[in-house]
PDB file of C-alpha atoms in Angstrom:
ATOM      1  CA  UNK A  30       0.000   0.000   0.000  1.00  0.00           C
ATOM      2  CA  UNK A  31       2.925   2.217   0.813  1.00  0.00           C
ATOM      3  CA  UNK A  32       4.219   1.912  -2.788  1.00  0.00           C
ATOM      4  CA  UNK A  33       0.981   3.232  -4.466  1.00  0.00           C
ATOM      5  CA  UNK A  34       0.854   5.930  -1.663  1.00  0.00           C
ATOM      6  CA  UNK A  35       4.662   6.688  -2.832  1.00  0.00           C
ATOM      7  CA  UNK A  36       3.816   6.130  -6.745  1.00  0.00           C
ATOM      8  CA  UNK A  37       0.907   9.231  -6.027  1.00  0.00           C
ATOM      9  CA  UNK A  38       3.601  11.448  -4.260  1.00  0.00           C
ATOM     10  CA  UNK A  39       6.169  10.979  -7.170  1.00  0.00           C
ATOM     11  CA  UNK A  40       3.624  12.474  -9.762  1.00  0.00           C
ATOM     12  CA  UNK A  41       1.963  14.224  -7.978  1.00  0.00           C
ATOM     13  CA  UNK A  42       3.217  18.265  -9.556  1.00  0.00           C
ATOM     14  CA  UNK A  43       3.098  15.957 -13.135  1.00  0.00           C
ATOM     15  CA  UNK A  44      -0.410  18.505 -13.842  1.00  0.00           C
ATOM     16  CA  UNK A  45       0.516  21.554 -12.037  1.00  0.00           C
ATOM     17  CA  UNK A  46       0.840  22.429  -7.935  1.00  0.00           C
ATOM     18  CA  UNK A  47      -0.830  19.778  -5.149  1.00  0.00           C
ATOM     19  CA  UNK A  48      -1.353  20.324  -1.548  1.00  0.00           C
ATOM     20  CA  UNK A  49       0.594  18.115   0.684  1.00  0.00           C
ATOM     21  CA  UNK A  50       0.264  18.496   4.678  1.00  0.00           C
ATOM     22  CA  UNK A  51       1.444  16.329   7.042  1.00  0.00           C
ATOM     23  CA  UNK A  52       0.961  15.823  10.908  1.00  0.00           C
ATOM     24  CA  UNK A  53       1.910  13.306  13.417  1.00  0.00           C
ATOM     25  CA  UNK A  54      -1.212  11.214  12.600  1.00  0.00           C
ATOM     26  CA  UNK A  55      -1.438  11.700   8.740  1.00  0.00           C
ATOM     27  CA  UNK A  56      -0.799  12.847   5.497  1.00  0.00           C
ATOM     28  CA  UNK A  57      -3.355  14.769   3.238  1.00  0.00           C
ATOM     29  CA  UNK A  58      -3.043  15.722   0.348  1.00  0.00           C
ATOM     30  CA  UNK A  59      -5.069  17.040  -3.198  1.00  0.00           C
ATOM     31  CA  UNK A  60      -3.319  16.806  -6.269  1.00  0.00           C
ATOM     32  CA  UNK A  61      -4.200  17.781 -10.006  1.00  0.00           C
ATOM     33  CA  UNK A  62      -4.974  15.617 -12.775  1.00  0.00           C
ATOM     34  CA  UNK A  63      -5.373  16.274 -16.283  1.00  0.00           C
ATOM     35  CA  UNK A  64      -8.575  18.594 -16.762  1.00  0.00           C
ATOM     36  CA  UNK A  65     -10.429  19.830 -13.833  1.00  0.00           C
ATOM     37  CA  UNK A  66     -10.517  16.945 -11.671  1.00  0.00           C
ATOM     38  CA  UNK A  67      -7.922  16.720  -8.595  1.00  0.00           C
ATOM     39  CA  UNK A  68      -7.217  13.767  -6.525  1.00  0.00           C
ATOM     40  CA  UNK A  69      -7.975  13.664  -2.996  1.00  0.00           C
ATOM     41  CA  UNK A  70      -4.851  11.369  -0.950  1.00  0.00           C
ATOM     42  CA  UNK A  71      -5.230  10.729   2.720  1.00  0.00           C
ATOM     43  CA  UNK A  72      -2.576   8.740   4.592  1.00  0.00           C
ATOM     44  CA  UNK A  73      -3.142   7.559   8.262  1.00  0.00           C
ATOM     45  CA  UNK A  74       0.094   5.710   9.873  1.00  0.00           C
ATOM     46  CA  UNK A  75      -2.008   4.299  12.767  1.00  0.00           C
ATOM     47  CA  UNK A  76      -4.438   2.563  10.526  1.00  0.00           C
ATOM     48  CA  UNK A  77      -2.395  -0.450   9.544  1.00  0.00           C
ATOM     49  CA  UNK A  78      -5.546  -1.994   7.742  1.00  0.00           C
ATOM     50  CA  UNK A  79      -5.934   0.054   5.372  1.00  0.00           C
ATOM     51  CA  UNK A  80      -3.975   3.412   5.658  1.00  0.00           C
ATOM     52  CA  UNK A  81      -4.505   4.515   2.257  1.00  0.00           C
ATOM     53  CA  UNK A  82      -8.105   6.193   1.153  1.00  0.00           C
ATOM     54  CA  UNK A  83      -7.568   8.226  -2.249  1.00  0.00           C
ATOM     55  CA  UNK A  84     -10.701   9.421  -4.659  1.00  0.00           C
ATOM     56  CA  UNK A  85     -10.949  11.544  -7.711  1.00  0.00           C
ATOM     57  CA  UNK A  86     -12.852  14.337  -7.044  1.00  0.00           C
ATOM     58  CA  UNK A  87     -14.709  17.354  -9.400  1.00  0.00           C
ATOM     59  CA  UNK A  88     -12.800  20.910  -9.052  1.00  0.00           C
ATOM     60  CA  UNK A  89     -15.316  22.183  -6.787  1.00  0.00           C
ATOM     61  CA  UNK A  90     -15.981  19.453  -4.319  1.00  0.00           C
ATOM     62  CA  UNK A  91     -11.929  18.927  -4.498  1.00  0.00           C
ATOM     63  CA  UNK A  92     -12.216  22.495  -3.088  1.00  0.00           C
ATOM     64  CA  UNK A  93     -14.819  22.164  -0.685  1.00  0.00           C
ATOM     65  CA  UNK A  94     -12.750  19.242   0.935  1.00  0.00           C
ATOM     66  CA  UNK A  95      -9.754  20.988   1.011  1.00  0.00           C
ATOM     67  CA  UNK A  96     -10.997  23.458   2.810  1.00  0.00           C
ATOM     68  CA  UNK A  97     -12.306  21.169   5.692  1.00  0.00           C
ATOM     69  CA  UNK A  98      -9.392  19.495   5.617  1.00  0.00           C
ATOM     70  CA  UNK A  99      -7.319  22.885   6.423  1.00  0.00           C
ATOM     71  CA  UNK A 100     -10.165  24.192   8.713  1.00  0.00           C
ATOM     72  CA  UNK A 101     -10.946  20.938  10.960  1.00  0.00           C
ATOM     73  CA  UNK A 102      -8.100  18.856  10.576  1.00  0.00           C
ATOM     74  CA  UNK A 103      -5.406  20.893  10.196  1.00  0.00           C
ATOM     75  CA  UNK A 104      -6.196  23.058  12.747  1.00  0.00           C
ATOM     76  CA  UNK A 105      -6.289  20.432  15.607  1.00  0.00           C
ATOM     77  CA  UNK A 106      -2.369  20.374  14.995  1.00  0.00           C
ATOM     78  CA  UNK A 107      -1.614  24.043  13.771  1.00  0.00           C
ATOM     79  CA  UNK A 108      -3.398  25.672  16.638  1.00  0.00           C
ATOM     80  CA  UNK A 109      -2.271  29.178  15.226  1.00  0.00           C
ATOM     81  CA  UNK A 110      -4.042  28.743  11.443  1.00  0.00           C
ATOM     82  CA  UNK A 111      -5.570  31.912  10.499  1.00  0.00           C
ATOM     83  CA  UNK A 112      -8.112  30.140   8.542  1.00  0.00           C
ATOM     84  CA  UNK A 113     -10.693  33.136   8.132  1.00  0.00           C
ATOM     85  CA  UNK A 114      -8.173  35.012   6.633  1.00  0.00           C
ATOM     86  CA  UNK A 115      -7.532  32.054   3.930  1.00  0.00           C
ATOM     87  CA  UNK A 116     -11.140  31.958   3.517  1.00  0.00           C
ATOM     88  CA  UNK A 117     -11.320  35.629   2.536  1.00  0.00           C
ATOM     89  CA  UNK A 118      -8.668  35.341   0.590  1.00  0.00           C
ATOM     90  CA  UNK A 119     -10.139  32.370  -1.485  1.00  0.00           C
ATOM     91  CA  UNK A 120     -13.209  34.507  -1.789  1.00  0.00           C
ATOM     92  CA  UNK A 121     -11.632  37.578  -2.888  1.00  0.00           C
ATOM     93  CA  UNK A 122      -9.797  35.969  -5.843  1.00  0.00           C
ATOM     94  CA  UNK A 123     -12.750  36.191  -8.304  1.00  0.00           C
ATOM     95  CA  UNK A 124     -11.677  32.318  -8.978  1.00  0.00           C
ATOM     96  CA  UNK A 125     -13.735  29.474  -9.589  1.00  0.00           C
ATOM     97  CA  UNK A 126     -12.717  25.357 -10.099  1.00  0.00           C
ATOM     98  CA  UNK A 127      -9.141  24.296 -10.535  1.00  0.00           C
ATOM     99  CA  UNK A 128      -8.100  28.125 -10.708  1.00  0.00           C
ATOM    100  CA  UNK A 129      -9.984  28.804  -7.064  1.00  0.00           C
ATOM    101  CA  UNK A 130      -8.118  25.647  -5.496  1.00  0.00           C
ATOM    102  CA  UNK A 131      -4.496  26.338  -7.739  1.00  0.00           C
ATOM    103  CA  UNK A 132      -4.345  29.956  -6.289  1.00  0.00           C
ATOM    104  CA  UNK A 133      -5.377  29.033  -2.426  1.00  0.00           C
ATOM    105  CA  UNK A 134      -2.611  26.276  -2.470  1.00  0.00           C
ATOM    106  CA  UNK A 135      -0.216  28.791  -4.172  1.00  0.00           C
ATOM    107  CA  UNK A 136      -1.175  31.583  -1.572  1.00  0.00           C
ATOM    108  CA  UNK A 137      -0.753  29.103   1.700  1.00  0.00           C
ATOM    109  CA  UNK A 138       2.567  28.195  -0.035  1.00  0.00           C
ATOM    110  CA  UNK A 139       4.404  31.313  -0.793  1.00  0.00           C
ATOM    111  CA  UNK A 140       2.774  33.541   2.437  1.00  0.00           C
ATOM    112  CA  UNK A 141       2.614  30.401   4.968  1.00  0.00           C
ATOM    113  CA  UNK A 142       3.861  33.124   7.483  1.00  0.00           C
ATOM    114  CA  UNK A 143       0.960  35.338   7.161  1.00  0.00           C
ATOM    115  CA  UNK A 144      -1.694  32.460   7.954  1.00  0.00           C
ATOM    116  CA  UNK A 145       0.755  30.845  10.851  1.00  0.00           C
ATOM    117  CA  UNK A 146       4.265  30.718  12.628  1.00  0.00           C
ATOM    118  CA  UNK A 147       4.129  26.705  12.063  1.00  0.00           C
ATOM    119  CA  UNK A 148       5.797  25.667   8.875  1.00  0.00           C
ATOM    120  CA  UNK A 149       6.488  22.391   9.629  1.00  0.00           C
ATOM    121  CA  UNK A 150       3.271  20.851   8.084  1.00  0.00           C
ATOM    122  CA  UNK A 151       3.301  22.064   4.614  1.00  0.00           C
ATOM    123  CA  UNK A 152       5.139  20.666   1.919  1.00  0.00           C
ATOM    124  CA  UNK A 153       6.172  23.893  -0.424  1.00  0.00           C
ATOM    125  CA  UNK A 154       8.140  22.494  -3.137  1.00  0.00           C
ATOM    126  CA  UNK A 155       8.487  18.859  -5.024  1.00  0.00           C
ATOM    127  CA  UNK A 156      12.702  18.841  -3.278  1.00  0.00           C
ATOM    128  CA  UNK A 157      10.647  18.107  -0.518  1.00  0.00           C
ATOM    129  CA  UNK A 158       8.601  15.149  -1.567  1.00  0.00           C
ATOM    130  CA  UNK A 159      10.832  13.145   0.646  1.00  0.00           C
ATOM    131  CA  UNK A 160       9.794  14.245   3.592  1.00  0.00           C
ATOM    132  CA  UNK A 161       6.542  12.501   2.847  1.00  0.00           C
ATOM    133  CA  UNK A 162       7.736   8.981   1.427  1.00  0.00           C
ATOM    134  CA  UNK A 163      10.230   8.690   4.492  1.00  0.00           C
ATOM    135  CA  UNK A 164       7.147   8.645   6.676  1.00  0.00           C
ATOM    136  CA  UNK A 165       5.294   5.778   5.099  1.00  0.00           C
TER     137      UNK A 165
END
């Protein structure tokens, strides 16, 4: 199971930017196909029967996830989100679909320090896909 999780990872920027975040308990992440649909990856270590749930997923829902994700998940672990501010931001883009989700990633990204003082969660670049494989 470890492989295919590792298999997604390695292609995962093949169609443009994902979002990987990783805590003590699991790995999340939403990653672009070709078109508008985006893959949704979860990884939990403690679940040894079956630790990896992955679904493709229309633009919008893709979104919609994400968003929980970041604003109930996340959050449990990165006490210090800001995620009203990431929310306004989304909503003041003017961006719908695959544009809406590429720009929120790309804003969390690049200005991680406006929305927390944690960086250790967020995976910012494909150099640091490792950091993800070495904890399956």
């Amino acid at each position: 199971m470890s492989e295919e999780f590792k298999s997604i990872v390695d292609s995962s920027y093949d169609n443009g930017k994902p979002l990987w975040i990783y805590t003590s308990d699991y790995i999340y992440g939403i990653v672009p196909t070709a078109g508008d649909k985006w893959i949704e990856v979860s990884y939990t270590f403690e679940d040894s029967d079956d630790p990896l749930m992955k679904g493709e997923k229309g633009a919008d829902f893709a979104y919609q996830l994400m968003m929980e994700e970041i604003s109930k998940g996340v959050t449990f672990y990165v006490e210090d989100l800001k995620v009203p501010l990431l929310k306004e931001f989304a909503g003041g883009t003017g961006k719908s679909d695959s544009d809406l989700i590429t720009a929120v990633i790309e804003e969390l990204i690049t200005n991680t320090s406006k929305y927390t003082s944690n960086t250790d969660f967020l995976i910012k670049s494909k150099d640091e896909l490792d950091k993800l494989k070495q904890k399956v």
